[in-house]
Tab-separated table of C-alpha atoms in Angstrom:
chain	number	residue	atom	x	y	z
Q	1	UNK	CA	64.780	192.355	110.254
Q	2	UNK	CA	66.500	194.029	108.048
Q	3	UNK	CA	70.235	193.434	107.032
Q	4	UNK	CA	72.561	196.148	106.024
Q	5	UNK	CA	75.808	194.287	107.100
Q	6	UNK	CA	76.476	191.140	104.989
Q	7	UNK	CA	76.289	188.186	106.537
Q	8	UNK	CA	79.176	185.683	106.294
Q	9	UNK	CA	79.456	182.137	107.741
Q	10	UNK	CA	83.442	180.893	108.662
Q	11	UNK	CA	83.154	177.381	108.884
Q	12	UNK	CA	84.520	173.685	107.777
Q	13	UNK	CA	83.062	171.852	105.327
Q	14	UNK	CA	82.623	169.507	107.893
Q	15	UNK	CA	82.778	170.624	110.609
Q	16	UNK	CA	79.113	169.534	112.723
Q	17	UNK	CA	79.033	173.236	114.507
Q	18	UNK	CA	79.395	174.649	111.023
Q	19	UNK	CA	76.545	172.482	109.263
Q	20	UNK	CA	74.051	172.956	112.083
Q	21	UNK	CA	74.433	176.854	111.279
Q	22	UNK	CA	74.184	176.226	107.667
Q	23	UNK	CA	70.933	174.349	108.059
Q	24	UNK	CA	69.205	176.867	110.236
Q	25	UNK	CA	70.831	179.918	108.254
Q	26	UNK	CA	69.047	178.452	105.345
Q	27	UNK	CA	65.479	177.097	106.985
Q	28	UNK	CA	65.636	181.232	108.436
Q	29	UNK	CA	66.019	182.135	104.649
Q	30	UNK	CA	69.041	184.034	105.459
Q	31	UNK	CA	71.141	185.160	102.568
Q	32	UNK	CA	74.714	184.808	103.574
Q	33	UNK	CA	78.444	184.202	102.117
Q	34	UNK	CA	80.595	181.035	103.139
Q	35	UNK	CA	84.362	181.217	103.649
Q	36	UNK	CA	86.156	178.157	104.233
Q	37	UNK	CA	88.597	177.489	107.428
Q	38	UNK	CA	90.707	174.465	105.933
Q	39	UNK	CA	91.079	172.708	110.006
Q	40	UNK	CA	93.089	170.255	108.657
Q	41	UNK	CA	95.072	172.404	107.099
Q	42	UNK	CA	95.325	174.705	109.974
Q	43	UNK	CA	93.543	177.886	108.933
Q	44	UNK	CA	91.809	177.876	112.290
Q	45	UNK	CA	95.016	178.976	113.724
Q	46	UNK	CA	95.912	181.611	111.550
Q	47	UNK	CA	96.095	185.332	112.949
Q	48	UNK	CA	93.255	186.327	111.044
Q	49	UNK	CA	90.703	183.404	112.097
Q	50	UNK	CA	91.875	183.832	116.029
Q	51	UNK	CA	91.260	187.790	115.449
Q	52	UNK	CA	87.384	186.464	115.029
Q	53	UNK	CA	87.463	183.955	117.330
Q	54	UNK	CA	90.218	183.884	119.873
Q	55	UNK	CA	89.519	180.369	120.421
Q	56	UNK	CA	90.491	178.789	117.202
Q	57	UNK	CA	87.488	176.867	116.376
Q	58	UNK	CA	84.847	177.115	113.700
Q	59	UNK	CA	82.318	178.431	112.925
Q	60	UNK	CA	81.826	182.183	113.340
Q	61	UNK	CA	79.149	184.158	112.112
Q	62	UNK	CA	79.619	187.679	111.028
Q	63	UNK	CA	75.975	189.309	110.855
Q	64	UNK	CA	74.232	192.475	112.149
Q	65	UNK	CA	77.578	194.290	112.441
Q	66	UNK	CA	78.666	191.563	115.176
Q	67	UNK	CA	80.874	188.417	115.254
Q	68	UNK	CA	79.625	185.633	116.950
Q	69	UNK	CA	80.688	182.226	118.233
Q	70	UNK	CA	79.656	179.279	119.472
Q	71	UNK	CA	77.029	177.533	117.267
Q	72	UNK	CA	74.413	176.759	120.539
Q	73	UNK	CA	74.532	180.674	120.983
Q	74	UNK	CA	74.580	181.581	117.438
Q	75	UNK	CA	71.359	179.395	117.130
Q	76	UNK	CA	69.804	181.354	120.011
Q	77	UNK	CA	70.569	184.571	118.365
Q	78	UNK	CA	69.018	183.912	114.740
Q	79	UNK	CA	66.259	182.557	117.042
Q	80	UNK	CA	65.814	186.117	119.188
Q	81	UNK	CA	66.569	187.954	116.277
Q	82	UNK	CA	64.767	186.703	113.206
Q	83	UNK	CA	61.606	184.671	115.223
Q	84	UNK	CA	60.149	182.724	111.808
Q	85	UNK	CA	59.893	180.948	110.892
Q	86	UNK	CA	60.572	179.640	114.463
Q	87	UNK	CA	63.027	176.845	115.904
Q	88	UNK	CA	61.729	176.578	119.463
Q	89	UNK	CA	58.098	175.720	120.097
Q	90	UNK	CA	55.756	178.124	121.821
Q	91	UNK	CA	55.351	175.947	124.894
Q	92	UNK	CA	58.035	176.569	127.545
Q	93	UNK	CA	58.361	172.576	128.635
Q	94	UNK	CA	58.793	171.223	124.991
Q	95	UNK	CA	61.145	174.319	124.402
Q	96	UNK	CA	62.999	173.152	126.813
Q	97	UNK	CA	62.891	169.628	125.658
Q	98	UNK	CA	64.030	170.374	122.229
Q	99	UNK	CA	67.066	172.657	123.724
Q	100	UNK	CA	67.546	169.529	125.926
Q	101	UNK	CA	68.265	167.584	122.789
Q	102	UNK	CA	70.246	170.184	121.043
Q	103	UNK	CA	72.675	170.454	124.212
Q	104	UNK	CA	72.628	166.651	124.762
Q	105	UNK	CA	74.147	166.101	121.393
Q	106	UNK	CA	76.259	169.382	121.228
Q	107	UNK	CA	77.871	169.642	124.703
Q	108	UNK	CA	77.768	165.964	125.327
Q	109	UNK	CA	78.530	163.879	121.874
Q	110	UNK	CA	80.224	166.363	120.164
Q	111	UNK	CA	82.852	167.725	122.205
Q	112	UNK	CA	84.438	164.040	123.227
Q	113	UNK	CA	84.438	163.648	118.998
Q	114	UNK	CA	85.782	166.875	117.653
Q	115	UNK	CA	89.750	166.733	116.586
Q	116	UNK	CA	91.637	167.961	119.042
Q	117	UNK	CA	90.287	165.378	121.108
Q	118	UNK	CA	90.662	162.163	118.655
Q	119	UNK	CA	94.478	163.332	117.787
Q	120	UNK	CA	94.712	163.181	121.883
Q	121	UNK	CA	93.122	159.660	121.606
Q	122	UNK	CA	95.753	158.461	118.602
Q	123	UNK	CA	98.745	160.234	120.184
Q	124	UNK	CA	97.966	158.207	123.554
Q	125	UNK	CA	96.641	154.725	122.097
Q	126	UNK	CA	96.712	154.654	118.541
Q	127	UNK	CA	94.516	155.337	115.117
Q	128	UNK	CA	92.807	151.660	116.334
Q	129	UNK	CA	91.823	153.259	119.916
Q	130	UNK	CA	90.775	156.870	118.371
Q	131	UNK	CA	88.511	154.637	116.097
Q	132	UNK	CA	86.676	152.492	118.891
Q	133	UNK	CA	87.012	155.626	121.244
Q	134	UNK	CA	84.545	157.337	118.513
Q	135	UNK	CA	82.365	154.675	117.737
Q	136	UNK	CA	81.418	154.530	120.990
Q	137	UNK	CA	80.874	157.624	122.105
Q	138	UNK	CA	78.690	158.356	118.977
Q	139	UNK	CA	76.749	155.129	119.605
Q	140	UNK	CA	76.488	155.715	123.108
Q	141	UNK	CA	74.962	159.635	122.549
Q	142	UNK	CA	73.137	158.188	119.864
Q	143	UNK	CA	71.075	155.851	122.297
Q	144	UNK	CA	70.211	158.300	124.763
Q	145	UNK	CA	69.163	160.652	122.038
Q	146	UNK	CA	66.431	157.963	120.896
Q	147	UNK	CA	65.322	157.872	124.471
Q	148	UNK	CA	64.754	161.559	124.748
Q	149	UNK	CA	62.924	161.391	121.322
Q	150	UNK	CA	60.861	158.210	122.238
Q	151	UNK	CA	58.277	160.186	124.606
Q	152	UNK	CA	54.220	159.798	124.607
Q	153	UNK	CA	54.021	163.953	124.260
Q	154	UNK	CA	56.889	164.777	121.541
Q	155	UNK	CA	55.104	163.118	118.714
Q	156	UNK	CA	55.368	164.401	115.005
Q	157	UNK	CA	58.304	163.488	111.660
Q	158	UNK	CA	61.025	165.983	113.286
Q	159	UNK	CA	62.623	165.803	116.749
Q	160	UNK	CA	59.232	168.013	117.551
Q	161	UNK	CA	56.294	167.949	115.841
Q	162	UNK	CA	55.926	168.489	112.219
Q	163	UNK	CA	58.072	171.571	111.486
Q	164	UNK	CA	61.917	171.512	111.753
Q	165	UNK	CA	63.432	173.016	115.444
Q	166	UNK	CA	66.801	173.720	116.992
Q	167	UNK	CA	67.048	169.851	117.699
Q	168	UNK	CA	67.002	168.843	114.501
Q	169	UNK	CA	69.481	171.426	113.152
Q	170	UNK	CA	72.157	170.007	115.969
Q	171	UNK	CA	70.822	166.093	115.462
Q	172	UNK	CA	71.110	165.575	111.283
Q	173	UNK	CA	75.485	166.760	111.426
Q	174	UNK	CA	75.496	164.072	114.181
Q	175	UNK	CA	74.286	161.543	112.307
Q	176	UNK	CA	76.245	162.713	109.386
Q	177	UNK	CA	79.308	162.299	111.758
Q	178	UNK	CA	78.150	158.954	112.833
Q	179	UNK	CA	77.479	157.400	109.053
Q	180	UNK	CA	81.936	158.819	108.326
Q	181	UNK	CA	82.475	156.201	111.598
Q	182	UNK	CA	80.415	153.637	110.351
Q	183	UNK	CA	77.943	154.072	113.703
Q	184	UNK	CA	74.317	152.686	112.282
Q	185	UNK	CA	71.333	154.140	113.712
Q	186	UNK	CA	68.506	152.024	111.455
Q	187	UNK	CA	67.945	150.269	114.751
Q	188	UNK	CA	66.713	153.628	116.550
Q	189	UNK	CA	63.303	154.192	114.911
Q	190	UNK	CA	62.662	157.839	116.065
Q	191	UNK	CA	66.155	158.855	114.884
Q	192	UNK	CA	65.547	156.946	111.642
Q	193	UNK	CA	61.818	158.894	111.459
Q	194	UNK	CA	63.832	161.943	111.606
Q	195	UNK	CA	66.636	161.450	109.632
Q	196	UNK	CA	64.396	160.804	106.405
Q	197	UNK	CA	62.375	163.380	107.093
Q	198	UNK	CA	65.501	166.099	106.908
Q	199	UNK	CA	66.686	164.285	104.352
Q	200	UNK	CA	63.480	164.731	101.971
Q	201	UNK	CA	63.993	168.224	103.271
Q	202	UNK	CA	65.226	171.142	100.817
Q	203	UNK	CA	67.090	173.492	103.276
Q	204	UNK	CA	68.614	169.962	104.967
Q	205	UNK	CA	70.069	168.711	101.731
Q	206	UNK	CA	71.394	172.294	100.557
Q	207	UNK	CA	73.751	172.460	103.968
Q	208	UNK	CA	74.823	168.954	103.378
Q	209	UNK	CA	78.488	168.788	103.640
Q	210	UNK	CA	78.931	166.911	100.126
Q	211	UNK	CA	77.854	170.172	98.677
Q	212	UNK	CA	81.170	171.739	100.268
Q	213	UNK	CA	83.448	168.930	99.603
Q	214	UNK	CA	86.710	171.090	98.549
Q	215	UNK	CA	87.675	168.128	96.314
Q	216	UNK	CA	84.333	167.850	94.432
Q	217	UNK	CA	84.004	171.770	94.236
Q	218	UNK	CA	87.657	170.991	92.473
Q	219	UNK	CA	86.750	168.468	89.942
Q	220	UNK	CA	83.297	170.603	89.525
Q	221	UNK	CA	85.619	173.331	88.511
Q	222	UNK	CA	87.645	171.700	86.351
Q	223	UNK	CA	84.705	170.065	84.071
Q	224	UNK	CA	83.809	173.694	83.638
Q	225	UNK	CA	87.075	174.776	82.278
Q	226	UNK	CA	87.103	174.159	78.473
């Protein structure tokens, strides 16, 4: 397809909605701009950011003349829109087994983790309880992930087969998420297969969030400045 709007990514550095559209915006060979939304700082909340998205949250993806939300749907559109190379397999059952995954971890996991929710936690019970209340809910998903990935017919180095799908691009932030908490996953051999295998990956390691790390992009810019 071709692109005569530029396409521009709003997101968090680490924010796991944001990565998982950075990761397939990249494996789609998309050429797109990044603007940050500081959440900690707020930015979300800003007049501007709520004109894009009136709910506050990241990311939003400005491409083909539209704005779009919600990284599930945004995934779905790059999908319909730009079909290779492809993040769904052809066969309707494991298609839906990979979105199964994706939705598992992203309307499940995620939700119960994401900030709004764990300043709830520590307003309620404490920085100790928004800790454990983490912890397990990552470990927890984490489990039931391994389940869904330990199956006789979804074989192969990614979450299905040997090419990277929609699953994958919602699984590797998760685990990212889980490693900040100190939630191990070595002991889940299908999530460990996978996790190496995006990690050996190019597109994987160029949407990492230590590539976005404000403070290293900071020091990175100061070593440059004679």
């Amino acid at each position: 397809m071709t692109m005569s709007h530029p396409v521009i990514l709003h997101d968090y550095w680490r924010s796991s909605a944001g990565y998982r559209l950075r990761i397939a915006l990249r494996l789609k060979g998309i050429v797109h701009r990044r603007l940050s939304v500081d959440l900690v700082a707020g930015d979300h909340r800003s007049p501007d950011h709520v004109a894009l998205n009136p709910q506050g949250l990241v990311p939003v993806l400005e491409i083909d003349g539209q704005v779009l939300t919600q990284s599930l749907a945004v995934l779905d559109y790059l999908e319909e829109t730009r079909p290779q190379p492809a993040l769904l397999p052809v066969d309707p059952a494991a298609r839906a087994h990979v979105r199964a995954i994706a939705q598992a971890i992203a309307c499940e996991i995620h939700p119960v983790s994401n900030l709004k929710i764990l300043q709830r936690v520590e307003a309620l019970a404490g920085s100790d309880a928004r800790a454990a209340w983490n912890r397990d809910n990552i470990a927890n998903g984490l489990t039931a992930i391994e389940a869904m990935l330990d199956h006789p017919t979804h074989t192969g180095s990614f979450c299905h087969g040997d090419t990277p799908s929609l699953a994958d691009c919602v699984l590797i932030p998760q685990l990212y998420n889980a490693t900040r908490w100190g939630v191990g996953f070595d002991h889940l051999p299908r999530i460990a297969q996978v996790a190496a295998t995006c990690a050996a990956h190019p597109d994987f390691t160029a949407a990492h969030p230590d590539n976005f790390d404000p403070s290293r992009e900071a020091r990175a810019t100061e070593e440059e400045t004679p």
